[in-house]
Amino acid sequence: PTFDWEPPPSILKRRGVITGQVGRVTSSSRRAGDILSMLVGIYGSKDLFVNEYRIMLADKLLGNTDFNTDKEVHNLELLKLRFGEASMRQCEVMIKDIDDSKRIHTNIHSTLESNPKQSEPPVVDAAIVSHIFWPTLTSIPIKNHPRIQSKLDQFSIEYAKLKNPRRLVWMKQLGTVELE
């Protein structure tokens, strides 16, 4: 086999490569090869694509146990350039919720640790979401063990003190447990 093979001219024309200048692509072929345009085309409209992205982002953020949103913020900023600020507003609020959750979590943990009645370190971490901006999250009734429920109640009480009059509604089926 030789290394000087070139595709037939019909493929070159379809891909927008100018004959004799392999590797140079015209702007029309660059637009045709744009992945976001292709995905929007698959979904049928910009709104459907943005909504699907919002659902995928929600799954990713809720599965993110360390509250790190740097990668998602970067991707969101790129998508905002492409689709506009208004269409990505709900995703922006979702990321802000996770960032706020990290701050609230740290605040509640420091309050609980400084409590002289507290014998064990705090074990509850919670992603606190604004239900209006997130995809619908269904709540399935699950009965927790009394020791776990007392920790959840303790976290809820501290949250209520911090964010009065807001209260937590636990989505227990979305939680995870770390066993040691």
PDB file of N, CA, C and O in Angstrom, residues 55-102:
ATOM      1  N   ILE A  55     -32.342  18.019  30.758  1.00  0.00           N
ATOM      2  CA  ILE A  55     -32.612  16.743  31.434  1.00  0.00           C
ATOM      3  C   ILE A  55     -31.301  15.998  31.698  1.00  0.00           C
ATOM      4  O   ILE A  55     -31.083  15.466  32.788  1.00  0.00           O
ATOM      5  N   MET A  56     -30.420  15.982  30.699  1.00  0.00           N
ATOM      6  CA  MET A  56     -29.124  15.317  30.883  1.00  0.00           C
ATOM      7  C   MET A  56     -28.281  16.041  31.933  1.00  0.00           C
ATOM      8  O   MET A  56     -27.602  15.403  32.742  1.00  0.00           O
ATOM      9  N   LEU A  57     -28.324  17.361  31.936  1.00  0.00           N
ATOM     10  CA  LEU A  57     -27.582  18.143  32.923  1.00  0.00           C
ATOM     11  C   LEU A  57     -28.096  17.859  34.330  1.00  0.00           C
ATOM     12  O   LEU A  57     -27.314  17.732  35.272  1.00  0.00           O
ATOM     13  N   ALA A  58     -29.415  17.740  34.475  1.00  0.00           N
ATOM     14  CA  ALA A  58     -29.999  17.433  35.788  1.00  0.00           C
ATOM     15  C   ALA A  58     -29.480  16.097  36.303  1.00  0.00           C
ATOM     16  O   ALA A  58     -29.088  15.986  37.466  1.00  0.00           O
ATOM     17  N   ASP A  59     -29.461  15.080  35.448  1.00  0.00           N
ATOM     18  CA  ASP A  59     -28.934  13.771  35.854  1.00  0.00           C
ATOM     19  C   ASP A  59     -27.479  13.877  36.280  1.00  0.00           C
ATOM     20  O   ASP A  59     -27.066  13.321  37.298  1.00  0.00           O
ATOM     21  N   LYS A  60     -26.712  14.608  35.503  1.00  0.00           N
ATOM     22  CA  LYS A  60     -25.285  14.757  35.792  1.00  0.00           C
ATOM     23  C   LYS A  60     -25.060  15.508  37.108  1.00  0.00           C
ATOM     24  O   LYS A  60     -24.237  15.114  37.932  1.00  0.00           O
ATOM     25  N   LEU A  61     -25.796  16.591  37.313  1.00  0.00           N
ATOM     26  CA  LEU A  61     -25.624  17.389  38.530  1.00  0.00           C
ATOM     27  C   LEU A  61     -26.080  16.634  39.772  1.00  0.00           C
ATOM     28  O   LEU A  61     -25.454  16.723  40.826  1.00  0.00           O
ATOM     29  N   LEU A  62     -27.181  15.890  39.662  1.00  0.00           N
ATOM     30  CA  LEU A  62     -27.671  15.144  40.828  1.00  0.00           C
ATOM     31  C   LEU A  62     -26.753  13.970  41.164  1.00  0.00           C
ATOM     32  O   LEU A  62     -26.686  13.543  42.309  1.00  0.00           O
ATOM     33  N   GLY A  63     -26.029  13.457  40.192  1.00  0.00           N
ATOM     34  CA  GLY A  63     -25.085  12.377  40.443  1.00  0.00           C
ATOM     35  C   GLY A  63     -23.718  12.862  40.889  1.00  0.00           C
ATOM     36  O   GLY A  63     -22.846  12.082  41.256  1.00  0.00           O
ATOM     37  N   ASN A  64     -23.528  14.169  40.894  1.00  0.00           N
ATOM     38  CA  ASN A  64     -22.256  14.783  41.246  1.00  0.00           C
ATOM     39  C   ASN A  64     -22.181  14.952  42.762  1.00  0.00           C
ATOM     40  O   ASN A  64     -22.733  15.898  43.314  1.00  0.00           O
ATOM     41  N   THR A  65     -21.519  14.032  43.438  1.00  0.00           N
ATOM     42  CA  THR A  65     -21.506  14.043  44.903  1.00  0.00           C
ATOM     43  C   THR A  65     -20.515  15.039  45.509  1.00  0.00           C
ATOM     44  O   THR A  65     -20.591  15.324  46.696  1.00  0.00           O
ATOM     45  N   ASP A  66     -19.597  15.569  44.703  1.00  0.00           N
ATOM     46  CA  ASP A  66     -18.627  16.512  45.269  1.00  0.00           C
ATOM     47  C   ASP A  66     -18.956  17.970  44.938  1.00  0.00           C
ATOM     48  O   ASP A  66     -18.166  18.868  45.229  1.00  0.00           O
ATOM     49  N   PHE A  67     -20.101  18.222  44.316  1.00  0.00           N
ATOM     50  CA  PHE A  67     -20.591  19.568  44.007  1.00  0.00           C
ATOM     51  C   PHE A  67     -19.656  20.339  43.071  1.00  0.00           C
ATOM     52  O   PHE A  67     -19.672  21.562  43.060  1.00  0.00           O
ATOM     53  N   ASN A  68     -18.847  19.659  42.283  1.00  0.00           N
ATOM     54  CA  ASN A  68     -17.936  20.322  41.348  1.00  0.00           C
ATOM     55  C   ASN A  68     -18.665  20.568  40.028  1.00  0.00           C
ATOM     56  O   ASN A  68     -19.065  19.626  39.356  1.00  0.00           O
ATOM     57  N   THR A  69     -18.820  21.841  39.659  1.00  0.00           N
ATOM     58  CA  THR A  69     -19.577  22.187  38.457  1.00  0.00           C
ATOM     59  C   THR A  69     -18.737  22.902  37.402  1.00  0.00           C
ATOM     60  O   THR A  69     -19.291  23.452  36.449  1.00  0.00           O
ATOM     61  N   ASP A  70     -17.424  22.887  37.537  1.00  0.00           N
ATOM     62  CA  ASP A  70     -16.564  23.632  36.611  1.00  0.00           C
ATOM     63  C   ASP A  70     -16.773  23.219  35.157  1.00  0.00           C
ATOM     64  O   ASP A  70     -16.918  24.064  34.272  1.00  0.00           O
ATOM     65  N   LYS A  71     -16.798  21.932  34.901  1.00  0.00           N
ATOM     66  CA  LYS A  71     -16.960  21.437  33.527  1.00  0.00           C
ATOM     67  C   LYS A  71     -18.335  21.820  32.969  1.00  0.00           C
ATOM     68  O   LYS A  71     -18.452  22.237  31.815  1.00  0.00           O
ATOM     69  N   GLU A  72     -19.364  21.700  33.796  1.00  0.00           N
ATOM     70  CA  GLU A  72     -20.709  22.036  33.345  1.00  0.00           C
ATOM     71  C   GLU A  72     -20.848  23.535  33.071  1.00  0.00           C
ATOM     72  O   GLU A  72     -21.525  23.933  32.126  1.00  0.00           O
ATOM     73  N   VAL A  73     -20.194  24.371  33.895  1.00  0.00           N
ATOM     74  CA  VAL A  73     -20.222  25.816  33.669  1.00  0.00           C
ATOM     75  C   VAL A  73     -19.561  26.145  32.334  1.00  0.00           C
ATOM     76  O   VAL A  73     -20.083  26.947  31.545  1.00  0.00           O
ATOM     77  N   HIS A  74     -18.443  25.511  32.063  1.00  0.00           N
ATOM     78  CA  HIS A  74     -17.728  25.737  30.799  1.00  0.00           C
ATOM     79  C   HIS A  74     -18.613  25.361  29.610  1.00  0.00           C
ATOM     80  O   HIS A  74     -18.764  26.141  28.660  1.00  0.00           O
ATOM     81  N   ASN A  75     -19.217  24.175  29.671  1.00  0.00           N
ATOM     82  CA  ASN A  75     -20.088  23.730  28.578  1.00  0.00           C
ATOM     83  C   ASN A  75     -21.293  24.653  28.421  1.00  0.00           C
ATOM     84  O   ASN A  75     -21.700  24.969  27.300  1.00  0.00           O
ATOM     85  N   LEU A  76     -21.858  25.082  29.541  1.00  0.00           N
ATOM     86  CA  LEU A  76     -23.021  25.972  29.490  1.00  0.00           C
ATOM     87  C   LEU A  76     -22.666  27.305  28.843  1.00  0.00           C
ATOM     88  O   LEU A  76     -23.433  27.841  28.041  1.00  0.00           O
ATOM     89  N   GLU A  77     -21.498  27.843  29.164  1.00  0.00           N
ATOM     90  CA  GLU A  77     -21.079  29.112  28.564  1.00  0.00           C
ATOM     91  C   GLU A  77     -20.945  28.980  27.048  1.00  0.00           C
ATOM     92  O   GLU A  77     -21.329  29.885  26.299  1.00  0.00           O
ATOM     93  N   LEU A  78     -20.419  27.849  26.592  1.00  0.00           N
ATOM     94  CA  LEU A  78     -20.315  27.618  25.144  1.00  0.00           C
ATOM     95  C   LEU A  78     -21.696  27.501  24.504  1.00  0.00           C
ATOM     96  O   LEU A  78     -21.935  28.040  23.420  1.00  0.00           O
ATOM     97  N   LEU A  79     -22.600  26.817  25.170  1.00  0.00           N
ATOM     98  CA  LEU A  79     -23.954  26.672  24.635  1.00  0.00           C
ATOM     99  C   LEU A  79     -24.712  28.000  24.654  1.00  0.00           C
ATOM    100  O   LEU A  79     -25.522  28.263  23.764  1.00  0.00           O
ATOM    101  N   LYS A  80     -24.445  28.841  25.654  1.00  0.00           N
ATOM    102  CA  LYS A  80     -25.094  30.154  25.707  1.00  0.00           C
ATOM    103  C   LYS A  80     -24.652  31.021  24.533  1.00  0.00           C
ATOM    104  O   LYS A  80     -25.444  31.786  23.988  1.00  0.00           O
ATOM    105  N   LEU A  81     -23.396  30.880  24.118  1.00  0.00           N
ATOM    106  CA  LEU A  81     -22.925  31.616  22.943  1.00  0.00           C
ATOM    107  C   LEU A  81     -23.682  31.171  21.696  1.00  0.00           C
ATOM    108  O   LEU A  81     -23.974  31.967  20.812  1.00  0.00           O
ATOM    109  N   ARG A  82     -23.984  29.895  21.636  1.00  0.00           N
ATOM    110  CA  ARG A  82     -24.645  29.332  20.457  1.00  0.00           C
ATOM    111  C   ARG A  82     -26.158  29.551  20.464  1.00  0.00           C
ATOM    112  O   ARG A  82     -26.744  29.899  19.449  1.00  0.00           O
ATOM    113  N   PHE A  83     -26.801  29.343  21.613  1.00  0.00           N
ATOM    114  CA  PHE A  83     -28.265  29.369  21.673  1.00  0.00           C
ATOM    115  C   PHE A  83     -28.833  30.606  22.360  1.00  0.00           C
ATOM    116  O   PHE A  83     -30.039  30.781  22.401  1.00  0.00           O
ATOM    117  N   GLY A  84     -27.991  31.414  22.958  1.00  0.00           N
ATOM    118  CA  GLY A  84     -28.464  32.620  23.628  1.00  0.00           C
ATOM    119  C   GLY A  84     -28.676  32.403  25.115  1.00  0.00           C
ATOM    120  O   GLY A  84     -28.896  31.288  25.574  1.00  0.00           O
ATOM    121  N   GLU A  85     -28.599  33.503  25.851  1.00  0.00           N
ATOM    122  CA  GLU A  85     -28.733  33.477  27.315  1.00  0.00           C
ATOM    123  C   GLU A  85     -30.111  32.983  27.751  1.00  0.00           C
ATOM    124  O   GLU A  85     -30.242  32.207  28.678  1.00  0.00           O
ATOM    125  N   ALA A  86     -31.147  33.479  27.084  1.00  0.00           N
ATOM    126  CA  ALA A  86     -32.515  33.196  27.527  1.00  0.00           C
ATOM    127  C   ALA A  86     -32.850  31.715  27.461  1.00  0.00           C
ATOM    128  O   ALA A  86     -33.473  31.173  28.382  1.00  0.00           O
ATOM    129  N   SER A  87     -32.429  31.037  26.391  1.00  0.00           N
ATOM    130  CA  SER A  87     -32.799  29.629  26.254  1.00  0.00           C
ATOM    131  C   SER A  87     -32.039  28.726  27.229  1.00  0.00           C
ATOM    132  O   SER A  87     -32.497  27.624  27.528  1.00  0.00           O
ATOM    133  N   MET A  88     -30.919  29.196  27.742  1.00  0.00           N
ATOM    134  CA  MET A  88     -30.117  28.374  28.659  1.00  0.00           C
ATOM    135  C   MET A  88     -30.288  28.817  30.118  1.00  0.00           C
ATOM    136  O   MET A  88     -29.578  28.357  30.990  1.00  0.00           O
ATOM    137  N   ARG A  89     -31.251  29.704  30.392  1.00  0.00           N
ATOM    138  CA  ARG A  89     -31.443  30.256  31.735  1.00  0.00           C
ATOM    139  C   ARG A  89     -31.738  29.181  32.780  1.00  0.00           C
ATOM    140  O   ARG A  89     -31.203  29.225  33.883  1.00  0.00           O
ATOM    141  N   GLN A  90     -32.595  28.223  32.444  1.00  0.00           N
ATOM    142  CA  GLN A  90     -32.931  27.174  33.414  1.00  0.00           C
ATOM    143  C   GLN A  90     -31.697  26.348  33.777  1.00  0.00           C
ATOM    144  O   GLN A  90     -31.502  26.000  34.943  1.00  0.00           O
ATOM    145  N   CYS A  91     -30.853  26.061  32.793  1.00  0.00           N
ATOM    146  CA  CYS A  91     -29.630  25.306  33.067  1.00  0.00           C
ATOM    147  C   CYS A  91     -28.690  26.103  33.968  1.00  0.00           C
ATOM    148  O   CYS A  91     -28.038  25.534  34.845  1.00  0.00           O
ATOM    149  N   GLU A  92     -28.652  27.406  33.759  1.00  0.00           N
ATOM    150  CA  GLU A  92     -27.821  28.273  34.593  1.00  0.00           C
ATOM    151  C   GLU A  92     -28.293  28.233  36.048  1.00  0.00           C
ATOM    152  O   GLU A  92     -27.479  28.160  36.976  1.00  0.00           O
ATOM    153  N   VAL A  93     -29.610  28.257  36.256  1.00  0.00           N
ATOM    154  CA  VAL A  93     -30.165  28.197  37.612  1.00  0.00           C
ATOM    155  C   VAL A  93     -29.855  26.836  38.238  1.00  0.00           C
ATOM    156  O   VAL A  93     -29.534  26.763  39.435  1.00  0.00           O
ATOM    157  N   MET A  94     -29.914  25.775  37.467  1.00  0.00           N
ATOM    158  CA  MET A  94     -29.617  24.441  37.995  1.00  0.00           C
ATOM    159  C   MET A  94     -28.175  24.376  38.516  1.00  0.00           C
ATOM    160  O   MET A  94     -27.929  23.858  39.611  1.00  0.00           O
ATOM    161  N   ILE A  95     -27.251  24.905  37.750  1.00  0.00           N
ATOM    162  CA  ILE A  95     -25.848  24.905  38.182  1.00  0.00           C
ATOM    163  C   ILE A  95     -25.680  25.788  39.413  1.00  0.00           C
ATOM    164  O   ILE A  95     -24.955  25.442  40.354  1.00  0.00           O
ATOM    165  N   LYS A  96     -26.361  26.918  39.423  1.00  0.00           N
ATOM    166  CA  LYS A  96     -26.309  27.809  40.595  1.00  0.00           C
ATOM    167  C   LYS A  96     -26.860  27.102  41.833  1.00  0.00           C
ATOM    168  O   LYS A  96     -26.328  27.248  42.937  1.00  0.00           O
ATOM    169  N   ASP A  97     -27.921  26.308  41.663  1.00  0.00           N
ATOM    170  CA  ASP A  97     -28.474  25.539  42.786  1.00  0.00           C
ATOM    171  C   ASP A  97     -27.418  24.611  43.385  1.00  0.00           C
ATOM    172  O   ASP A  97     -27.308  24.493  44.606  1.00  0.00           O
ATOM    173  N   ILE A  98     -26.666  23.938  42.540  1.00  0.00           N
ATOM    174  CA  ILE A  98     -25.638  23.013  43.027  1.00  0.00           C
ATOM    175  C   ILE A  98     -24.521  23.779  43.725  1.00  0.00           C
ATOM    176  O   ILE A  98     -24.028  23.365  44.787  1.00  0.00           O
ATOM    177  N   ASP A  99     -24.123  24.916  43.157  1.00  0.00           N
ATOM    178  CA  ASP A  99     -23.104  25.741  43.815  1.00  0.00           C
ATOM    179  C   ASP A  99     -23.598  26.248  45.168  1.00  0.00           C
ATOM    180  O   ASP A  99     -22.861  26.247  46.157  1.00  0.00           O
ATOM    181  N   ASP A 100     -24.867  26.673  45.227  1.00  0.00           N
ATOM    182  CA  ASP A 100     -25.449  27.113  46.498  1.00  0.00           C
ATOM    183  C   ASP A 100     -25.551  25.950  47.484  1.00  0.00           C
ATOM    184  O   ASP A 100     -25.356  26.135  48.693  1.00  0.00           O
ATOM    185  N   SER A 101     -25.850  24.770  46.974  1.00  0.00           N
ATOM    186  CA  SER A 101     -25.933  23.582  47.832  1.00  0.00           C
ATOM    187  C   SER A 101     -24.607  23.316  48.525  1.00  0.00           C
ATOM    188  O   SER A 101     -24.571  22.951  49.698  1.00  0.00           O
ATOM    189  N   LYS A 102     -23.522  23.498  47.784  1.00  0.00           N
ATOM    190  CA  LYS A 102     -22.193  23.291  48.368  1.00  0.00           C
ATOM    191  C   LYS A 102     -21.958  24.270  49.516  1.00  0.00           C
ATOM    192  O   LYS A 102     -21.483  23.891  50.585  1.00  0.00           O
TER     193      LYS A 102
END
